[in-house]
PDB file of C-alpha atoms in Angstrom:
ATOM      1  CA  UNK A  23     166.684  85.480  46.698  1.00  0.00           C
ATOM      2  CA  UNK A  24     165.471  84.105  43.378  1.00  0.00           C
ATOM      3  CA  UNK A  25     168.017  85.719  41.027  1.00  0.00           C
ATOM      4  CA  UNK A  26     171.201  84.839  43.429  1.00  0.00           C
ATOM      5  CA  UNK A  27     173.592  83.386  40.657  1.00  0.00           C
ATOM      6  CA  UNK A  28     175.107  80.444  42.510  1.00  0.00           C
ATOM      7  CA  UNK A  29     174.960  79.707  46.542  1.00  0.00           C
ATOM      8  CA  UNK A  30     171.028  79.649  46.887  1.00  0.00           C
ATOM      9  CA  UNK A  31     170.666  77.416  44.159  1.00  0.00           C
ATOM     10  CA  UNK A  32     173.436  74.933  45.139  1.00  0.00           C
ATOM     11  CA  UNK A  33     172.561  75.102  48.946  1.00  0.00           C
ATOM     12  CA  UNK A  34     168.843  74.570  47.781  1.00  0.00           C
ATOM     13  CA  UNK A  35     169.829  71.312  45.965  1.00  0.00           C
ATOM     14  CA  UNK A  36     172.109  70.119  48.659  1.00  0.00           C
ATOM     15  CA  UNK A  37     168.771  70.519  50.975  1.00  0.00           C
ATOM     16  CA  UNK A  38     166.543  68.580  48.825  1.00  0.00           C
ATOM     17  CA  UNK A  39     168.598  65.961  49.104  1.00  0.00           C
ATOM     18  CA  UNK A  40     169.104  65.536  52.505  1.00  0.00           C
ATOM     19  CA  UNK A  41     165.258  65.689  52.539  1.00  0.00           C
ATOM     20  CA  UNK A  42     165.198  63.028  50.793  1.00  0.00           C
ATOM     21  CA  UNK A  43     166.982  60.995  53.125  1.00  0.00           C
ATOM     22  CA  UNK A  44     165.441  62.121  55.875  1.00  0.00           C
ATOM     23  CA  UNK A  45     161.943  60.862  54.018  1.00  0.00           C
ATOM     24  CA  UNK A  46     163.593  57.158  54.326  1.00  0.00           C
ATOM     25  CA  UNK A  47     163.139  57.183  57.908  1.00  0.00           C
ATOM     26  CA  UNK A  48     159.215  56.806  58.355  1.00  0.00           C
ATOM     27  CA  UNK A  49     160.166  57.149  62.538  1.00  0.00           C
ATOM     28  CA  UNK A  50     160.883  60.972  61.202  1.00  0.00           C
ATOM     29  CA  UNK A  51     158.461  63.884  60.745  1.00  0.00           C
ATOM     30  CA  UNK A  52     158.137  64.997  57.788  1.00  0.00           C
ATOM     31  CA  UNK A  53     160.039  68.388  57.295  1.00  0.00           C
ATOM     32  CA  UNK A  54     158.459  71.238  55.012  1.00  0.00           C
ATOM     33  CA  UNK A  55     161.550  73.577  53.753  1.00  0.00           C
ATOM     34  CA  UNK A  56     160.533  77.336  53.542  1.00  0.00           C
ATOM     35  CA  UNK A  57     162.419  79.651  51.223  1.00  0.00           C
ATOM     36  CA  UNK A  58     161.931  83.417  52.824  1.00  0.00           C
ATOM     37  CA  UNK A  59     163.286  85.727  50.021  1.00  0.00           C
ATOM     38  CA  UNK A  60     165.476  88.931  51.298  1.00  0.00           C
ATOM     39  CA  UNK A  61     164.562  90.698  47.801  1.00  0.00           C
ATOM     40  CA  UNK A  62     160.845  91.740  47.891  1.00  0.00           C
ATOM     41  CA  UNK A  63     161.390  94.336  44.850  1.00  0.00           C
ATOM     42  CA  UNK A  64     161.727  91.322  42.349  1.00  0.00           C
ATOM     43  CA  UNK A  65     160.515  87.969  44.128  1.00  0.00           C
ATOM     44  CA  UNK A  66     156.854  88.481  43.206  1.00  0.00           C
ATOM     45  CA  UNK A  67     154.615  85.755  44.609  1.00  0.00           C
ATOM     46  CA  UNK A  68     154.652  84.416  40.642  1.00  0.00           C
ATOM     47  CA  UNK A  69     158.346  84.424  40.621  1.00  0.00           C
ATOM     48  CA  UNK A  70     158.849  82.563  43.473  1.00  0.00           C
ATOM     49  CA  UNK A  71     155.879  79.829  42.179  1.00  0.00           C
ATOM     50  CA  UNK A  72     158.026  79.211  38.839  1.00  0.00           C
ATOM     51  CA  UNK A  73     161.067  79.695  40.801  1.00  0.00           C
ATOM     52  CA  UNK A  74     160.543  76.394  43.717  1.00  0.00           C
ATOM     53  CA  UNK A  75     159.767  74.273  40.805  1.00  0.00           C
ATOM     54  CA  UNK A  76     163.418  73.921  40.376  1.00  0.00           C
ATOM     55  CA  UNK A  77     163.403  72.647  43.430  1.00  0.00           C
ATOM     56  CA  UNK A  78     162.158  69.987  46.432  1.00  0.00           C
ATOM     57  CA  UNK A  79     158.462  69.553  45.607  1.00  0.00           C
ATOM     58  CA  UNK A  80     157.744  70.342  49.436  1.00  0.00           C
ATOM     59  CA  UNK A  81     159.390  73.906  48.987  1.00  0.00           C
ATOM     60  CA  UNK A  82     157.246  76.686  49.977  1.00  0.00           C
ATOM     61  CA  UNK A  83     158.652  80.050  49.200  1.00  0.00           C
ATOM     62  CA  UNK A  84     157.722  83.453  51.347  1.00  0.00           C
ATOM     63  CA  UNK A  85     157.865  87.422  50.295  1.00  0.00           C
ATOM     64  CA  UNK A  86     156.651  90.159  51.600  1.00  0.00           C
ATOM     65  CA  UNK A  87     156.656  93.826  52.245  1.00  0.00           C
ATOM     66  CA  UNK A  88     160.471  95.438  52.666  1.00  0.00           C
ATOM     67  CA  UNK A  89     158.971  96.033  56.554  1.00  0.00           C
ATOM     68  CA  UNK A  90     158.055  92.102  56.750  1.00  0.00           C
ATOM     69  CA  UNK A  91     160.873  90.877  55.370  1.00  0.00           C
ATOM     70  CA  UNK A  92     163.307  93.198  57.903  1.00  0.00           C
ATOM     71  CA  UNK A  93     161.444  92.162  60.823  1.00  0.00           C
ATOM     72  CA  UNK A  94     161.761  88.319  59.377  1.00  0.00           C
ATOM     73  CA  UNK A  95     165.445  89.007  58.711  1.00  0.00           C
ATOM     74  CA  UNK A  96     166.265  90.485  62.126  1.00  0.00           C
ATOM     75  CA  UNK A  97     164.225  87.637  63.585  1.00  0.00           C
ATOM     76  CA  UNK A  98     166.203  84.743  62.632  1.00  0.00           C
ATOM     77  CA  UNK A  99     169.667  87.237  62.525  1.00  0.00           C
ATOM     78  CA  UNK A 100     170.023  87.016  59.240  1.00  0.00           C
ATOM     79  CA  UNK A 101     172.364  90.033  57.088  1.00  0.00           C
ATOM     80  CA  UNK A 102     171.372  91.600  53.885  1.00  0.00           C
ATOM     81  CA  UNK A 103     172.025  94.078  51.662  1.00  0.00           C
ATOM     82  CA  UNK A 104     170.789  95.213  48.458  1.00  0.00           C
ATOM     83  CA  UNK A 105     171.409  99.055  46.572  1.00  0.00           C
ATOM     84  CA  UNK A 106     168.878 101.724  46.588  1.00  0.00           C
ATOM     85  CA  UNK A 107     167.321 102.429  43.034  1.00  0.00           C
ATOM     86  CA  UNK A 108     165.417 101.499  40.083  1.00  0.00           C
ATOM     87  CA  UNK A 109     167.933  99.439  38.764  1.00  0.00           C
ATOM     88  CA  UNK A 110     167.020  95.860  38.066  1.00  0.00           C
ATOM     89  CA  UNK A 111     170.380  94.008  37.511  1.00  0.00           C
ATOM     90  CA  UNK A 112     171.791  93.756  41.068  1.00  0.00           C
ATOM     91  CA  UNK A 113     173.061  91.352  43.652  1.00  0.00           C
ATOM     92  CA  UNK A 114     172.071  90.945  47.185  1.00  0.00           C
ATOM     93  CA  UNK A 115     175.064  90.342  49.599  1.00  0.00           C
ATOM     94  CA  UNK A 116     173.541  88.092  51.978  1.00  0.00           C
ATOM     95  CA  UNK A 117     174.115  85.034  54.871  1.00  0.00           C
ATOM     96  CA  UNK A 118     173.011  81.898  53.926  1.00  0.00           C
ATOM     97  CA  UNK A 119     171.431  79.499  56.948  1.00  0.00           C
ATOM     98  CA  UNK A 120     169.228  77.034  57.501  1.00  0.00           C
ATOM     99  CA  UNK A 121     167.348  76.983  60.227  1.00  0.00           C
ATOM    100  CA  UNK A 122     165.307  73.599  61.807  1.00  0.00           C
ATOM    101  CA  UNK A 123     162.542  74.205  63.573  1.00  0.00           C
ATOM    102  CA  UNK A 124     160.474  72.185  65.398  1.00  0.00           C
ATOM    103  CA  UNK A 125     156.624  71.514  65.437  1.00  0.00           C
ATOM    104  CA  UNK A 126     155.763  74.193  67.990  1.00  0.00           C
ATOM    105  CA  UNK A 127     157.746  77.023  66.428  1.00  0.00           C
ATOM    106  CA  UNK A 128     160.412  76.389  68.514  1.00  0.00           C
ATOM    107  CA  UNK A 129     164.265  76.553  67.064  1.00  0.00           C
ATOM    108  CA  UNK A 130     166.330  73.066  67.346  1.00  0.00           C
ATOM    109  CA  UNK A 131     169.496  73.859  65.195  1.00  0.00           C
ATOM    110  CA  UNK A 132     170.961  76.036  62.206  1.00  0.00           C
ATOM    111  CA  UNK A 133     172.967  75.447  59.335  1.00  0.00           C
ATOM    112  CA  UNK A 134     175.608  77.589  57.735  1.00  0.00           C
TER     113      UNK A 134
END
């Protein structure tokens, strides 16, 4: 999520650059990261657009409905938890993977 204070943004960075590397090998296909926030209430589509520009240019960054982003969450196994409310200054206790996914759709490997 946009607003997590340390681990997105450093895992983020630390996937850029092995991007990057992988972009020297021209016998590799080109890999497009995508950024699927688990906070819906506050990553507006807007948010997430100023928010990727911190980051690799091939980024692309997903929300959705609470519903979409459950089903996306359960999908891939992924745990989160934010508090009920209005309030706007919280944290989201979350996993952190990576997931590499092949052309078809189909899963190759995961990092955590």
């Amino acid at each position: 999520f946009s607003k997590c204070p340390d681990i997105c943004p450093a895992e983020l960075n630390k996937m850029g650059r092995a991007l990057d590397m992988m972009d020297k090998h021209e016998e590799l296909p080109t890999v497009i990261p995508i950024f699927i926030t688990i906070d819906p209430k506050r990553d507006t589509p807007e948010r997430l657009r100023a928010y990727k520009k911190d980051y690799h240019p091939r980024l692309v960054c997903l929300t959705g409905s609470n519903e979409e982003i459950g089903k996306a969450s359960k999908a891939f196994r992924v745990y989160f938890s934010a508090p009920a409310g209005d309030d706007e200054d919280y944290l989201v206790d979350h996993s952190i993977f990576f997931y590499l996914m092949g052309t078809n759709g189909e899963f190759l490997e995961y990092f955590g």
